[in-house]
């Protein structure tokens, strides 16, 4: 949902929130010209709430129940605003792993084998340190590796390094797939 969604119903209020609201209204009626310190006011409300009997609190509990019914009724008809969080397409292609991730998948087994019993956090620290010590030209092969080729040649288990192929090939394959899908759609329209 969008953060600035003005049509979204206000959240449900607790019994204590109704109590504080009532106290604020009482104060405004009795002393409208006297400013109130929030910290002081909150402390007094809290102390007063703690000393109230169940019977006195029941009035505010009832207000909470009514508010919940009203809120549930408003939420039933509410749909998220446009531009809100979209549902993820389950058929969308996965984002390719970063160069750092590919680097880690290649060197993690090596670190684990040379340091038996090392914690996951320590492995991550060592991998991060190794990555940061590489210069740009040493990082480049990991950044340009082809994920599609990597997945087709090897199962990803973190134990083997990825294959070296340019990303351009993946983009070309994606374009070919899109063209085929369009052609199939046009053929179906012609058949109908």
mmCIF file of C-alpha atoms in Angstrom:
data_model
loop_
_atom_site.group_PDB
_atom_site.id
_atom_site.type_symbol
_atom_site.label_atom_id
_atom_site.label_comp_id
_atom_site.label_asym_id
_atom_site.label_seq_id
_atom_site.Cartn_x
_atom_site.Cartn_y
_atom_site.Cartn_z
ATOM 1 C CA UNK A 1 0.000 0.000 0.000
ATOM 2 C CA UNK A 2 1.131 3.504 -0.693
ATOM 3 C CA UNK A 3 2.333 5.460 2.335
ATOM 4 C CA UNK A 4 0.259 8.488 1.395
ATOM 5 C CA UNK A 5 -2.984 6.576 0.861
ATOM 6 C CA UNK A 6 -5.544 9.025 2.245
ATOM 7 C CA UNK A 7 -8.523 6.786 1.502
ATOM 8 C CA UNK A 8 -7.328 3.993 3.767
ATOM 9 C CA UNK A 9 -9.467 3.760 6.919
ATOM 10 C CA UNK A 10 -7.836 4.806 10.176
ATOM 11 C CA UNK A 11 -6.557 1.966 12.316
ATOM 12 C CA UNK A 12 -8.525 0.531 15.216
ATOM 13 C CA UNK A 13 -8.157 2.338 18.519
ATOM 14 C CA UNK A 14 -7.496 0.622 21.828
ATOM 15 C CA UNK A 15 -9.512 1.213 24.989
ATOM 16 C CA UNK A 16 -6.595 3.172 26.420
ATOM 17 C CA UNK A 17 -6.420 5.370 23.298
ATOM 18 C CA UNK A 18 -10.131 6.209 23.719
ATOM 19 C CA UNK A 19 -9.463 6.983 27.382
ATOM 20 C CA UNK A 20 -6.605 9.372 26.543
ATOM 21 C CA UNK A 21 -8.735 11.023 23.867
ATOM 22 C CA UNK A 22 -11.527 11.531 26.414
ATOM 23 C CA UNK A 23 -9.067 12.995 28.940
ATOM 24 C CA UNK A 24 -7.754 15.407 26.301
ATOM 25 C CA UNK A 25 -11.299 16.562 25.466
ATOM 26 C CA UNK A 26 -12.093 17.027 29.185
ATOM 27 C CA UNK A 27 -8.962 19.111 29.649
ATOM 28 C CA UNK A 28 -9.795 21.310 26.642
ATOM 29 C CA UNK A 29 -13.287 21.955 28.036
ATOM 30 C CA UNK A 30 -12.073 22.790 31.541
ATOM 31 C CA UNK A 31 -8.936 24.777 30.640
ATOM 32 C CA UNK A 32 -8.919 25.694 26.927
ATOM 33 C CA UNK A 33 -6.213 28.344 27.291
ATOM 34 C CA UNK A 34 -3.742 26.201 29.258
ATOM 35 C CA UNK A 35 -1.146 24.416 27.060
ATOM 36 C CA UNK A 36 -0.382 20.828 27.992
ATOM 37 C CA UNK A 37 2.979 19.135 28.161
ATOM 38 C CA UNK A 38 2.637 15.821 26.304
ATOM 39 C CA UNK A 39 4.950 13.905 28.649
ATOM 40 C CA UNK A 40 3.215 15.243 31.758
ATOM 41 C CA UNK A 41 -0.257 14.634 30.310
ATOM 42 C CA UNK A 42 0.634 11.067 29.256
ATOM 43 C CA UNK A 43 2.039 10.271 32.677
ATOM 44 C CA UNK A 44 -1.125 11.521 34.436
ATOM 45 C CA UNK A 45 -3.357 9.574 32.040
ATOM 46 C CA UNK A 46 -1.329 6.414 32.600
ATOM 47 C CA UNK A 47 -1.523 6.758 36.383
ATOM 48 C CA UNK A 48 -5.258 7.402 36.229
ATOM 49 C CA UNK A 49 -5.816 4.402 33.887
ATOM 50 C CA UNK A 50 -3.959 2.073 36.281
ATOM 51 C CA UNK A 51 -6.182 3.057 39.204
ATOM 52 C CA UNK A 52 -9.483 2.687 37.314
ATOM 53 C CA UNK A 53 -11.780 -0.241 38.074
ATOM 54 C CA UNK A 54 -12.890 -2.787 35.463
ATOM 55 C CA UNK A 55 -16.327 -1.188 35.469
ATOM 56 C CA UNK A 56 -14.891 2.236 34.624
ATOM 57 C CA UNK A 57 -12.741 0.748 31.850
ATOM 58 C CA UNK A 58 -15.681 -1.192 30.376
ATOM 59 C CA UNK A 59 -17.034 2.034 28.810
ATOM 60 C CA UNK A 60 -13.802 2.345 26.804
ATOM 61 C CA UNK A 61 -13.773 -1.375 25.983
ATOM 62 C CA UNK A 62 -17.241 -0.931 24.494
ATOM 63 C CA UNK A 63 -15.994 2.006 22.400
ATOM 64 C CA UNK A 64 -13.193 -0.248 21.107
ATOM 65 C CA UNK A 65 -15.675 -2.941 20.059
ATOM 66 C CA UNK A 66 -17.805 -0.419 18.164
ATOM 67 C CA UNK A 67 -14.686 1.024 16.521
ATOM 68 C CA UNK A 68 -13.538 -2.461 15.457
ATOM 69 C CA UNK A 69 -16.892 -3.191 13.789
ATOM 70 C CA UNK A 70 -16.756 0.160 12.000
ATOM 71 C CA UNK A 71 -13.127 -0.413 10.935
ATOM 72 C CA UNK A 72 -13.858 -3.929 9.627
ATOM 73 C CA UNK A 73 -16.830 -2.571 7.661
ATOM 74 C CA UNK A 74 -14.653 0.165 6.077
ATOM 75 C CA UNK A 75 -11.829 -2.272 5.285
ATOM 76 C CA UNK A 76 -14.270 -4.626 3.545
ATOM 77 C CA UNK A 77 -14.900 -2.003 0.861
ATOM 78 C CA UNK A 78 -11.357 -0.653 0.789
ATOM 79 C CA UNK A 79 -8.965 -1.557 -2.019
ATOM 80 C CA UNK A 80 -5.342 -0.403 -2.053
ATOM 81 C CA UNK A 81 -4.648 2.845 -3.863
ATOM 82 C CA UNK A 82 -3.310 2.884 -7.380
ATOM 83 C CA UNK A 83 0.443 2.737 -7.333
ATOM 84 C CA UNK A 84 0.311 0.540 -4.254
ATOM 85 C CA UNK A 85 2.261 -2.677 -3.951
ATOM 86 C CA UNK A 86 1.685 -4.828 -6.994
ATOM 87 C CA UNK A 87 1.403 -8.579 -6.873
ATOM 88 C CA UNK A 88 4.489 -10.303 -8.151
ATOM 89 C CA UNK A 89 4.069 -12.266 -11.360
ATOM 90 C CA UNK A 90 5.012 -15.870 -10.526
ATOM 91 C CA UNK A 91 6.101 -16.414 -14.139
ATOM 92 C CA UNK A 92 8.438 -13.418 -14.179
ATOM 93 C CA UNK A 93 12.103 -14.290 -14.670
ATOM 94 C CA UNK A 94 14.252 -14.204 -11.565
ATOM 95 C CA UNK A 95 16.740 -11.411 -11.142
ATOM 96 C CA UNK A 96 20.257 -12.575 -11.932
ATOM 97 C CA UNK A 97 22.603 -12.941 -8.972
ATOM 98 C CA UNK A 98 25.096 -10.160 -8.383
ATOM 99 C CA UNK A 99 28.792 -10.503 -9.092
ATOM 100 C CA UNK A 100 29.453 -10.669 -5.365
ATOM 101 C CA UNK A 101 26.971 -13.530 -4.983
ATOM 102 C CA UNK A 102 28.623 -15.469 -7.806
ATOM 103 C CA UNK A 103 32.039 -14.819 -6.255
ATOM 104 C CA UNK A 104 30.775 -16.115 -2.914
ATOM 105 C CA UNK A 105 29.307 -19.270 -4.444
ATOM 106 C CA UNK A 106 32.712 -20.048 -5.928
ATOM 107 C CA UNK A 107 34.863 -19.385 -2.859
ATOM 108 C CA UNK A 108 32.556 -20.382 0.032
ATOM 109 C CA UNK A 109 33.395 -24.128 -0.218
ATOM 110 C CA UNK A 110 37.097 -23.324 -0.242
ATOM 111 C CA UNK A 111 36.820 -21.247 2.936
ATOM 112 C CA UNK A 112 34.725 -23.928 4.648
ATOM 113 C CA UNK A 113 37.184 -26.692 3.735
ATOM 114 C CA UNK A 114 40.241 -24.762 4.946
ATOM 115 C CA UNK A 115 38.474 -23.643 8.144
ATOM 116 C CA UNK A 116 36.333 -26.546 9.458
ATOM 117 C CA UNK A 117 33.807 -25.493 12.076
ATOM 118 C CA UNK A 118 33.798 -21.832 10.985
ATOM 119 C CA UNK A 119 30.535 -20.000 11.611
ATOM 120 C CA UNK A 120 28.341 -18.717 8.782
ATOM 121 C CA UNK A 121 28.966 -15.139 9.871
ATOM 122 C CA UNK A 122 32.739 -15.617 9.806
ATOM 123 C CA UNK A 123 32.541 -17.164 6.328
ATOM 124 C CA UNK A 124 30.580 -14.119 5.150
ATOM 125 C CA UNK A 125 33.143 -11.764 6.690
ATOM 126 C CA UNK A 126 36.017 -13.564 4.958
ATOM 127 C CA UNK A 127 34.191 -13.532 1.611
ATOM 128 C CA UNK A 128 33.436 -9.823 2.015
ATOM 129 C CA UNK A 129 37.061 -9.106 2.848
ATOM 130 C CA UNK A 130 38.269 -11.120 -0.164
ATOM 131 C CA UNK A 131 35.811 -9.325 -2.475
ATOM 132 C CA UNK A 132 36.839 -5.901 -1.210
ATOM 133 C CA UNK A 133 40.524 -6.719 -1.782
ATOM 134 C CA UNK A 134 39.896 -7.459 -5.486
ATOM 135 C CA UNK A 135 40.459 -4.674 -7.996
ATOM 136 C CA UNK A 136 37.883 -3.859 -10.687
ATOM 137 C CA UNK A 137 39.526 -6.020 -13.349
ATOM 138 C CA UNK A 138 39.513 -9.036 -10.996
ATOM 139 C CA UNK A 139 35.818 -8.476 -10.191
ATOM 140 C CA UNK A 140 34.803 -8.108 -13.846
ATOM 141 C CA UNK A 141 34.537 -11.846 -14.697
ATOM 142 C CA UNK A 142 32.014 -12.322 -11.878
ATOM 143 C CA UNK A 143 29.988 -9.319 -12.913
ATOM 144 C CA UNK A 144 29.624 -10.444 -16.561
ATOM 145 C CA UNK A 145 28.865 -14.124 -15.987
ATOM 146 C CA UNK A 146 25.781 -15.517 -17.676
ATOM 147 C CA UNK A 147 23.252 -16.848 -15.190
ATOM 148 C CA UNK A 148 21.214 -18.758 -17.758
ATOM 149 C CA UNK A 149 24.284 -20.639 -18.943
ATOM 150 C CA UNK A 150 25.319 -21.220 -15.358
ATOM 151 C CA UNK A 151 21.964 -22.748 -14.461
ATOM 152 C CA UNK A 152 21.826 -24.933 -17.561
ATOM 153 C CA UNK A 153 25.328 -26.395 -17.091
ATOM 154 C CA UNK A 154 25.277 -26.877 -13.328
ATOM 155 C CA UNK A 155 22.778 -27.128 -10.537
ATOM 156 C CA UNK A 156 23.245 -24.246 -8.112
ATOM 157 C CA UNK A 157 24.456 -25.761 -4.877
ATOM 158 C CA UNK A 158 26.995 -23.135 -3.923
ATOM 159 C CA UNK A 159 29.826 -25.611 -4.454
ATOM 160 C CA UNK A 160 30.815 -24.893 -8.064
ATOM 161 C CA UNK A 161 31.725 -21.671 -9.798
ATOM 162 C CA UNK A 162 29.546 -20.227 -12.567
ATOM 163 C CA UNK A 163 30.302 -20.450 -16.274
ATOM 164 C CA UNK A 164 31.789 -17.444 -18.118
ATOM 165 C CA UNK A 165 29.448 -16.030 -20.792
ATOM 166 C CA UNK A 166 28.361 -12.459 -21.619
ATOM 167 C CA UNK A 167 24.951 -11.125 -20.550
ATOM 168 C CA UNK A 168 24.214 -10.126 -24.121
ATOM 169 C CA UNK A 169 23.316 -13.715 -25.006
ATOM 170 C CA UNK A 170 20.652 -13.827 -22.292
ATOM 171 C CA UNK A 171 19.119 -10.586 -23.536
ATOM 172 C CA UNK A 172 19.012 -11.936 -27.114
ATOM 173 C CA UNK A 173 17.290 -15.125 -25.931
ATOM 174 C CA UNK A 174 14.719 -13.069 -24.020
ATOM 175 C CA UNK A 175 13.976 -11.005 -27.139
ATOM 176 C CA UNK A 176 13.552 -14.196 -29.200
ATOM 177 C CA UNK A 177 11.138 -15.613 -26.615
ATOM 178 C CA UNK A 178 9.066 -12.422 -26.687
ATOM 179 C CA UNK A 179 8.905 -12.480 -30.502
ATOM 180 C CA UNK A 180 7.782 -16.130 -30.472
ATOM 181 C CA UNK A 181 5.080 -15.348 -27.925
ATOM 182 C CA UNK A 182 3.801 -12.452 -30.058
ATOM 183 C CA UNK A 183 3.731 -14.651 -33.175
ATOM 184 C CA UNK A 184 1.807 -17.374 -31.333
ATOM 185 C CA UNK A 185 -0.702 -14.766 -30.123
ATOM 186 C CA UNK A 186 -1.197 -13.455 -33.669
ATOM 187 C CA UNK A 187 -1.710 -17.007 -34.979
ATOM 188 C CA UNK A 188 -4.395 -17.682 -32.345
ATOM 189 C CA UNK A 189 -6.203 -14.461 -33.292
ATOM 190 C CA UNK A 190 -6.166 -15.481 -36.986
ATOM 191 C CA UNK A 191 -7.587 -18.943 -36.138
ATOM 192 C CA UNK A 192 -10.506 -17.398 -34.232
#
